[in-house]
XYZ file of C-alpha atoms in Angstrom:
433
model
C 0.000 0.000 0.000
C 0.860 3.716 -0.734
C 2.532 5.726 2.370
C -0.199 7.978 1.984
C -2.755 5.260 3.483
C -0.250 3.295 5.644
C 0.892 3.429 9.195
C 4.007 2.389 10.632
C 2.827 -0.480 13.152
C 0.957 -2.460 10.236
C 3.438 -2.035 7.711
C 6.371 -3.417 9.999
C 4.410 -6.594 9.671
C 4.459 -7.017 5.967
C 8.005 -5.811 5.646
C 11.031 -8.240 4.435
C 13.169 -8.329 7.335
C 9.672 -9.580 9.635
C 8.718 -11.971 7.479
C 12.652 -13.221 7.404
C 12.439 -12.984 11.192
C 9.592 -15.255 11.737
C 10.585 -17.601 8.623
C 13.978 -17.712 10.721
C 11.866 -18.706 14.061
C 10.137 -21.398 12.540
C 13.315 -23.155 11.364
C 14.733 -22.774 14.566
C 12.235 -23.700 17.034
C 11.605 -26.685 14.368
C 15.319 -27.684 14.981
C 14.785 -27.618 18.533
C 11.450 -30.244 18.109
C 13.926 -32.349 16.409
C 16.476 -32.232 18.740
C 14.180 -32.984 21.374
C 13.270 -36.385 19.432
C 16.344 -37.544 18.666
C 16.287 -36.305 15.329
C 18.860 -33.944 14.947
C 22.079 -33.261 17.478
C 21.229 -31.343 19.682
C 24.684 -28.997 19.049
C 23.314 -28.593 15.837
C 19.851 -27.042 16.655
C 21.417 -25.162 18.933
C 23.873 -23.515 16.399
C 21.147 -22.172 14.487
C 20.127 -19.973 17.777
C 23.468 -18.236 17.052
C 21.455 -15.945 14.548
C 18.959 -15.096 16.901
C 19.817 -11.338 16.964
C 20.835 -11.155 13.395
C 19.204 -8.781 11.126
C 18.651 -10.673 7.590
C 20.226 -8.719 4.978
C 17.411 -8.493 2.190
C 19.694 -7.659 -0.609
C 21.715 -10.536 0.166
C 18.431 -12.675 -0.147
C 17.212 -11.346 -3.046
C 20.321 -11.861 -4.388
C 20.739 -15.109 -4.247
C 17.011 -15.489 -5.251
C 17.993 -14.281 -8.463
C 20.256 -17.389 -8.926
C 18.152 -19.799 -7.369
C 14.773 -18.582 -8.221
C 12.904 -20.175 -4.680
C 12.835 -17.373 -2.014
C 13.007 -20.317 1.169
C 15.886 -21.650 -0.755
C 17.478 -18.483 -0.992
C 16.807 -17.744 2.963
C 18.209 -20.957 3.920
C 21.231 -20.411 2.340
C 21.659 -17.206 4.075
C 20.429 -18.295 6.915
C 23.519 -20.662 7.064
C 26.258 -18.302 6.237
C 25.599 -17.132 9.605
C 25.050 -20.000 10.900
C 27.595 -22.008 9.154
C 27.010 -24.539 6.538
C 27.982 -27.459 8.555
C 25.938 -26.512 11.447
C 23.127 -25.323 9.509
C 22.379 -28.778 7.859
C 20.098 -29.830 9.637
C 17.569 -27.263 9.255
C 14.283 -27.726 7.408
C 15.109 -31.129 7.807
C 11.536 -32.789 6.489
C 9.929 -29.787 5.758
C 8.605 -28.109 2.887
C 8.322 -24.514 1.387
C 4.694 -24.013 2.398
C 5.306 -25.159 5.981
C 7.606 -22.062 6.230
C 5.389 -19.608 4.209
C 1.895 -20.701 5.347
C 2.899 -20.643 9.101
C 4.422 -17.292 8.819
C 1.377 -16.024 6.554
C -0.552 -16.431 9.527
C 1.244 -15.543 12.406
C 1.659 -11.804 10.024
C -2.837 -12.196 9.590
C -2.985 -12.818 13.449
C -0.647 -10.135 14.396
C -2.158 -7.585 11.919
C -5.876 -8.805 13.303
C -4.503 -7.603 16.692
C -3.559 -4.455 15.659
C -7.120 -3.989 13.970
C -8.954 -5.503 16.673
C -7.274 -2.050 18.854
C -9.037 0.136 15.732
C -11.896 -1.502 16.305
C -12.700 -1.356 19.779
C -11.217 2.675 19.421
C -13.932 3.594 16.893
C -16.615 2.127 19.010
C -15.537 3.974 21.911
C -15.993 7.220 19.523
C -19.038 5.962 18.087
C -20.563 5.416 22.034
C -19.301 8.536 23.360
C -20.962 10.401 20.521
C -24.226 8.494 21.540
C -24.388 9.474 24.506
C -23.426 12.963 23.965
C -26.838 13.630 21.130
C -28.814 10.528 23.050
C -31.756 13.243 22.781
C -30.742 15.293 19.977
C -33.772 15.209 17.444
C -33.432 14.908 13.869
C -35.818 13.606 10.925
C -35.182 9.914 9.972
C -35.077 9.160 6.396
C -35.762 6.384 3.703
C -35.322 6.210 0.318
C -33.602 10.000 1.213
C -37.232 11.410 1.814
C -38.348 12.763 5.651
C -39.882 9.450 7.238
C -40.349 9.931 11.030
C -38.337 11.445 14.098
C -35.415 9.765 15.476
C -31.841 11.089 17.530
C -28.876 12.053 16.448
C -27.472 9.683 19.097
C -30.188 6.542 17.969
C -27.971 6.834 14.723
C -24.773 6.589 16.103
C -26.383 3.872 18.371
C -26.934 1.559 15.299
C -23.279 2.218 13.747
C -21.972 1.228 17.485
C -23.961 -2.081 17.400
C -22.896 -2.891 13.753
C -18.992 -2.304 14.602
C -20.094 -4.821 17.890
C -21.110 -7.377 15.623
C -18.157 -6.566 13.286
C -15.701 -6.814 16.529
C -17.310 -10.251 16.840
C -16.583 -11.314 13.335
C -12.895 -10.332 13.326
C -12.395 -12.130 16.520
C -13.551 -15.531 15.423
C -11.683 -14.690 11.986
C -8.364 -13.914 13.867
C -9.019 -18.003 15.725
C -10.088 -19.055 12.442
C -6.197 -18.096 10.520
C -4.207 -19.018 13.527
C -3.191 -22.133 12.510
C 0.360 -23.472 11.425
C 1.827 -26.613 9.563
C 4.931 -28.034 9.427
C 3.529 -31.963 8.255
C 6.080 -31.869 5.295
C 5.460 -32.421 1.456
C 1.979 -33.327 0.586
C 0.667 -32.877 4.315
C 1.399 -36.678 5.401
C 4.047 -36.087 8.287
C 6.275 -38.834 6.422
C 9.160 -37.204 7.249
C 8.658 -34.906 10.387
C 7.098 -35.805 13.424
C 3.362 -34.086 13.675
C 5.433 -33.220 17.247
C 7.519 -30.676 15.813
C 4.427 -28.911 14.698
C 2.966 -29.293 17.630
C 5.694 -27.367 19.408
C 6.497 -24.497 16.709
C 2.851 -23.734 17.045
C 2.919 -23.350 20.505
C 5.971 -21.418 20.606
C 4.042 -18.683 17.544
C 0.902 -18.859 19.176
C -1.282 -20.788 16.691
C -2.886 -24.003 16.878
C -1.571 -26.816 14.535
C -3.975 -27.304 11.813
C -5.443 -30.378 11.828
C -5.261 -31.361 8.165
C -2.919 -29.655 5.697
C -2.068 -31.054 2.357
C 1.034 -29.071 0.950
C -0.598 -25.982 2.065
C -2.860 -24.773 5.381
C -6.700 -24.742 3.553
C -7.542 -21.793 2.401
C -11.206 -21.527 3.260
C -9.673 -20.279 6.278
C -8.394 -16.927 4.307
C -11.109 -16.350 2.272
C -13.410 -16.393 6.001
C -10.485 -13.448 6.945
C -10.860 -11.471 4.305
C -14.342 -11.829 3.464
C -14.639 -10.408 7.090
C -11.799 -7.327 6.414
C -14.777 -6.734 3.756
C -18.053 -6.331 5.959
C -16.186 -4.375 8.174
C -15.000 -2.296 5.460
C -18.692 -1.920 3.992
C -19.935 -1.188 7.504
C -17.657 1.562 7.744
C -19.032 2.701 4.024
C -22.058 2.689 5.859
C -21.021 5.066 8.107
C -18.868 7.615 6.227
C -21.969 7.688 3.489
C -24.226 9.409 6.499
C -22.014 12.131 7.389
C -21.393 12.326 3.787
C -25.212 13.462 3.379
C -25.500 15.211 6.921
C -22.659 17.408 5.322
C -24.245 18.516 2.069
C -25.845 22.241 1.732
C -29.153 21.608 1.623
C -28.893 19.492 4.736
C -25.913 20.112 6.814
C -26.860 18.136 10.192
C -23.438 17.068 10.817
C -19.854 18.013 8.860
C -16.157 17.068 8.782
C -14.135 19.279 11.317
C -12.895 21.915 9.225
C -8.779 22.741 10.407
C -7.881 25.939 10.457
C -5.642 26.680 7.331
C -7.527 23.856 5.206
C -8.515 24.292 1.763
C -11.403 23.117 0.683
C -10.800 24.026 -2.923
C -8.251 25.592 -5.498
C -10.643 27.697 -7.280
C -13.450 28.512 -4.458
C -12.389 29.899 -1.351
C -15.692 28.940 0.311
C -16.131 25.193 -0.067
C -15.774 22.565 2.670
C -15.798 19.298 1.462
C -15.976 16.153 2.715
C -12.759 14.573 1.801
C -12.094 12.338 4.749
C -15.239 10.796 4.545
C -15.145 11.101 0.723
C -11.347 9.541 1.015
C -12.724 6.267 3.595
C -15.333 5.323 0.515
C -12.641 4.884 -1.595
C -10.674 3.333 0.802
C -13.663 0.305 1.549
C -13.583 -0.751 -2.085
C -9.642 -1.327 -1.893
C -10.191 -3.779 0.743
C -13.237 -5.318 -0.525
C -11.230 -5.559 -3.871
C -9.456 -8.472 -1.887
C -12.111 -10.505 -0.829
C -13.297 -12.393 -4.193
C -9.322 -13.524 -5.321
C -9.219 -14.521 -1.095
C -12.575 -16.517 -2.410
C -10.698 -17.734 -5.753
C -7.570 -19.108 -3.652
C -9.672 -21.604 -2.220
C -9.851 -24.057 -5.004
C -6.423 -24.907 -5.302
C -5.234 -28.619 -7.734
C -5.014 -30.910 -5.730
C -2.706 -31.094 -2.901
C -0.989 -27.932 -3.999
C -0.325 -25.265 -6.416
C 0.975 -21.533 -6.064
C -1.758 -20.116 -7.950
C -2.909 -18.434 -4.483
C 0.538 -17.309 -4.166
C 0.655 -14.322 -6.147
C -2.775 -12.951 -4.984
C -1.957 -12.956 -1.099
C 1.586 -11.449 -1.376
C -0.569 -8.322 -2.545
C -3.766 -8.571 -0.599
C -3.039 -9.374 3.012
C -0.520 -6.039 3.518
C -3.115 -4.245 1.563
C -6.345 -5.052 2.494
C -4.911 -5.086 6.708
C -2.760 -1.564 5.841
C -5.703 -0.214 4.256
C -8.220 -1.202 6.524
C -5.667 0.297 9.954
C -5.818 3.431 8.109
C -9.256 3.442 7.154
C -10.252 3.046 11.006
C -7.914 5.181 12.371
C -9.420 7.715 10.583
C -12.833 7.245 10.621
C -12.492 6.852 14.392
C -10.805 10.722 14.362
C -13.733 11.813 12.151
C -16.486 10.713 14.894
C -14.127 12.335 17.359
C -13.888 15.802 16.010
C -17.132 15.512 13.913
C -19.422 18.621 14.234
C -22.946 18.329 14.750
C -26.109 21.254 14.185
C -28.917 20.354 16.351
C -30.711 23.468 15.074
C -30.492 22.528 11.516
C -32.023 19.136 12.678
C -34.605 20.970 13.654
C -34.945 23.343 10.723
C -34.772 20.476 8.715
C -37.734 18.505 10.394
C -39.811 21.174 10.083
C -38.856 22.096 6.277
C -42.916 20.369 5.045
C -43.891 21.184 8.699
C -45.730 18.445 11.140
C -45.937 16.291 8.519
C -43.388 13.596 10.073
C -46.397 12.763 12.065
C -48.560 11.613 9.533
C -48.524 7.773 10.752
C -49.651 8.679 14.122
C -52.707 10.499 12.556
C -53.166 7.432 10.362
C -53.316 5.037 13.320
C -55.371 7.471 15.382
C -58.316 7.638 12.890
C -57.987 3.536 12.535
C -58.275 3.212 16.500
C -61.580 5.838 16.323
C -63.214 3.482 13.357
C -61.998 4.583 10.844
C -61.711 1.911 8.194
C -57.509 1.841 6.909
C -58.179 2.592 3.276
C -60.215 5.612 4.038
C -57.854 6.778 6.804
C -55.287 6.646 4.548
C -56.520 8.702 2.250
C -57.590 11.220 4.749
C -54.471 12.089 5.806
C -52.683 11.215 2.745
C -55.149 14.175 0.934
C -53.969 16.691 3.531
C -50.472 15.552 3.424
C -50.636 16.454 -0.200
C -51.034 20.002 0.434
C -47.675 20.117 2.866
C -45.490 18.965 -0.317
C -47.123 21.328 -2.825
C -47.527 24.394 -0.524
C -45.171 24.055 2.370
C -48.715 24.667 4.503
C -48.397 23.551 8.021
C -49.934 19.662 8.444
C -51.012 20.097 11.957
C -53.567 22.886 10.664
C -54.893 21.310 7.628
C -55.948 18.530 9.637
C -57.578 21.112 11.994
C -59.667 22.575 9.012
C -60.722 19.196 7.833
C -64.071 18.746 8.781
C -63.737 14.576 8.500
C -60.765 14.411 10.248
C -61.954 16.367 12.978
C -65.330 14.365 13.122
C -63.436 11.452 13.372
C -61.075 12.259 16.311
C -61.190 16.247 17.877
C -59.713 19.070 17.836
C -57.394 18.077 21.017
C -56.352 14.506 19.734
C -55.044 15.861 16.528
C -53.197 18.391 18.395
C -51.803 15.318 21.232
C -50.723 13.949 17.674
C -47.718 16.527 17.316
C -46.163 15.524 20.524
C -42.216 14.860 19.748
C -42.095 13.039 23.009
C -43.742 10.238 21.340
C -41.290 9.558 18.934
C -38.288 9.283 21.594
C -39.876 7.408 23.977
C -37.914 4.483 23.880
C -34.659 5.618 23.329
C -33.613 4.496 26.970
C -34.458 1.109 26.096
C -32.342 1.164 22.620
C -29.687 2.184 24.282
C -29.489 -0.379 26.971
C -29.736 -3.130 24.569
C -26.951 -1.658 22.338
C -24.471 -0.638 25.687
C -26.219 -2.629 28.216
């Protein structure tokens, strides 16, 4: 990913010399399972702990790649001229390519899912503080973009809180689900390493051995990680696309905080756009973009082939660099967002009263009214609000019917706001408890 949409902590992750690090602690702490069984002398697994606070030289690696053209090959055979070639042969003894890459694969998914996990739980924390702050702040709900009824301002962050819950959820089963490791040798049978040594490297990385590999650790197991990078991404969408709305003209409920010294645009001084929100849009279809070739790896020929290969050395940085930007940002937007109660307000009562149409509607059905003809009682009057910008409440008032059916002081009990909020307490304890 681009520096412009990366961060430090994530991208040490995906960089050479960790991925050389860990590929280094497998084959070591391998050695020492072998060693342990007899396999190996003992001297010589613990010769390859003699590079334990070396720092791979890449260059050197890709170097040799270019000779050998196998990138574990070419690590091994630095690997011993720090070791010593002598002492070093003994490592990988029994194991395969994939046991090395696979294993390290996911202990870089699990570490970046950590890392994530943090964004996670930060947004949330921004998403409930801003809940709490506009728990009562009124503003029309919409569908299909057109006034519908009254919620809060809070009610909406409410929802975005509960869907990053759920999403929290997701990513933790999807970081148990990729913490697995293999080291069962070519083709998955353990023919020539004990299913012990696995046992132990796993422990020692923090994974769990998986319980059937062929040449390669399944990967079903991927395409459940990154399908899950994607929801979380689209949920985020979800979220950015609100304040998106709340922050054009006509509306402008809610807006980007605005520095001092920003531009909003090279040829008119007055705009203020929404470019961070604008900017995390963007940012969810570069990490969906990895979840359909994460779906694609899954079918793999038969016990192996590297057709996966290609696709993951570009979409796990990526998608996990991406996606710690994306949340780190969109957790700074909810922080510093601004909010305009009175332009709720204004906004509500644009076509005034007539968010309360459905309470009318139910009123004249409870009186006797039969549904069809209720309907288009208040539907008639409602009319008038949309053409003329006439106030609802007193059309109702001057319809003879309408009055008939209920009185002057239940239509005006109809136009209470209170009713509309009246369960917000209860929303909120089953989103926060």
């Amino acid at each position: 990913m681009i520096p412009r949409y990366s961060r430090p902590e994530m991208v040490a992750i995906w960089s050479p010399e960790t991925k050389f690090r860990i590929w280094y602690e497998i084959e070591a702490h391998a050695c020492d399972a072998m060693a342990d069984l007899g396999v190996i002398p003992r001297e010589n697994a613990d010769a390859v702990w003699k590079a334990k606070d070396v720092e791979f030289d890449v260059a050197r690696i890709d170097e040799i790649e270019a000779v050998t053209k196998h990138d574990v090959i070419a690590f091994l055979t630095h690997l011993a001229e720090h070791v010593g070639s002598d002492e070093a042969r003994f490592v990988h003894q029994g194991m395969t390519s994939s046991d090395v890459l696979d294993t390290c694969l996911n202990v870089q998914l699990v570490r970046a899912s950590d890392i994530l996990i943090e964004d996670l739980k930060g947004l949330m924390a921004a998403l409930k503080t801003r809940a709490l702050e506009h728990k009562d702040t009124v503003r029309v709900g919409r569908s299909h973009g057109i006034h519908a009824e009254p919620t809060t301002m809070g009610l909406t962050f409410a929802r975005f809180y509960a869907e990053m819950d759920r999403n929290l959820a997701r990513l933790k089963a999807a970081r148990e689900e990729i913490s697995t490791g293999a080291i069962s040798g070519a083709i998955g049978t353990f023919a020539n390493v004990d299913p012990r040594v696995e046992e132990h490297v796993c422990e020692k990385l923090g994974l769990s051995p998986e319980p059937i590999s062929t040449q390669v650790i399944p990967r079903d197991r991927h395409a459940m990680f990154f399908s899950v990078l994607g929801v979380i991404a689209s949920s985020m969408e979800n979220i950015v696309i609100e304040i998106r709305h709340m922050q054009r003209t006509e509306v402008l409920e809610g807006a980007e905080f605005f520095s001092m010294g920003q531009k909003g645009s090279s040829a008119m001084p007055h705009k203020k756009n929404p470019i961070l929100t604008e900017n995390l849009t963007g940012l969810a279809r570069l990490v969906r973009m990895a979840v359909i070739p994460a779906m694609e790896n899954v079918a793999l020929w038969h016990e192996r082939d590297i057709s996966h290969s290609s696709v993951e050395r570009t979409i796990a940085p990526d998608a996990t660099i991406t996606l710690n930007f994306a949340l780190k940002r969109l957790t700074s937007v909810i922080e510093k967002m601004l909010i305009f109660p009175d332009n709720m307000l204004d906004n509500m009562n644009k076509f005034p009263g007539l968010v309360m149409s459905q309470r009318v509607l139910l009123a004249l059905t409870q009186a006797g009214v039969s549904r069809e003809d209720a309907y288009s009682m208040v539907q008639r009057n409602a009319l008038k609000v949309w053409e003329h910008r006439v106030d609802f409440q007193e059309q109702l008032l001057a319809d003879e019917e309408v009055v008939a059916a209920l009185g002057v002081e239940a239509i005006n009990e109809k136009f209470d706001m209170g009713y509309h909020t009246k369960h917000v307490d209860t929303i909120f304890k089953r989103v926060f408890g």
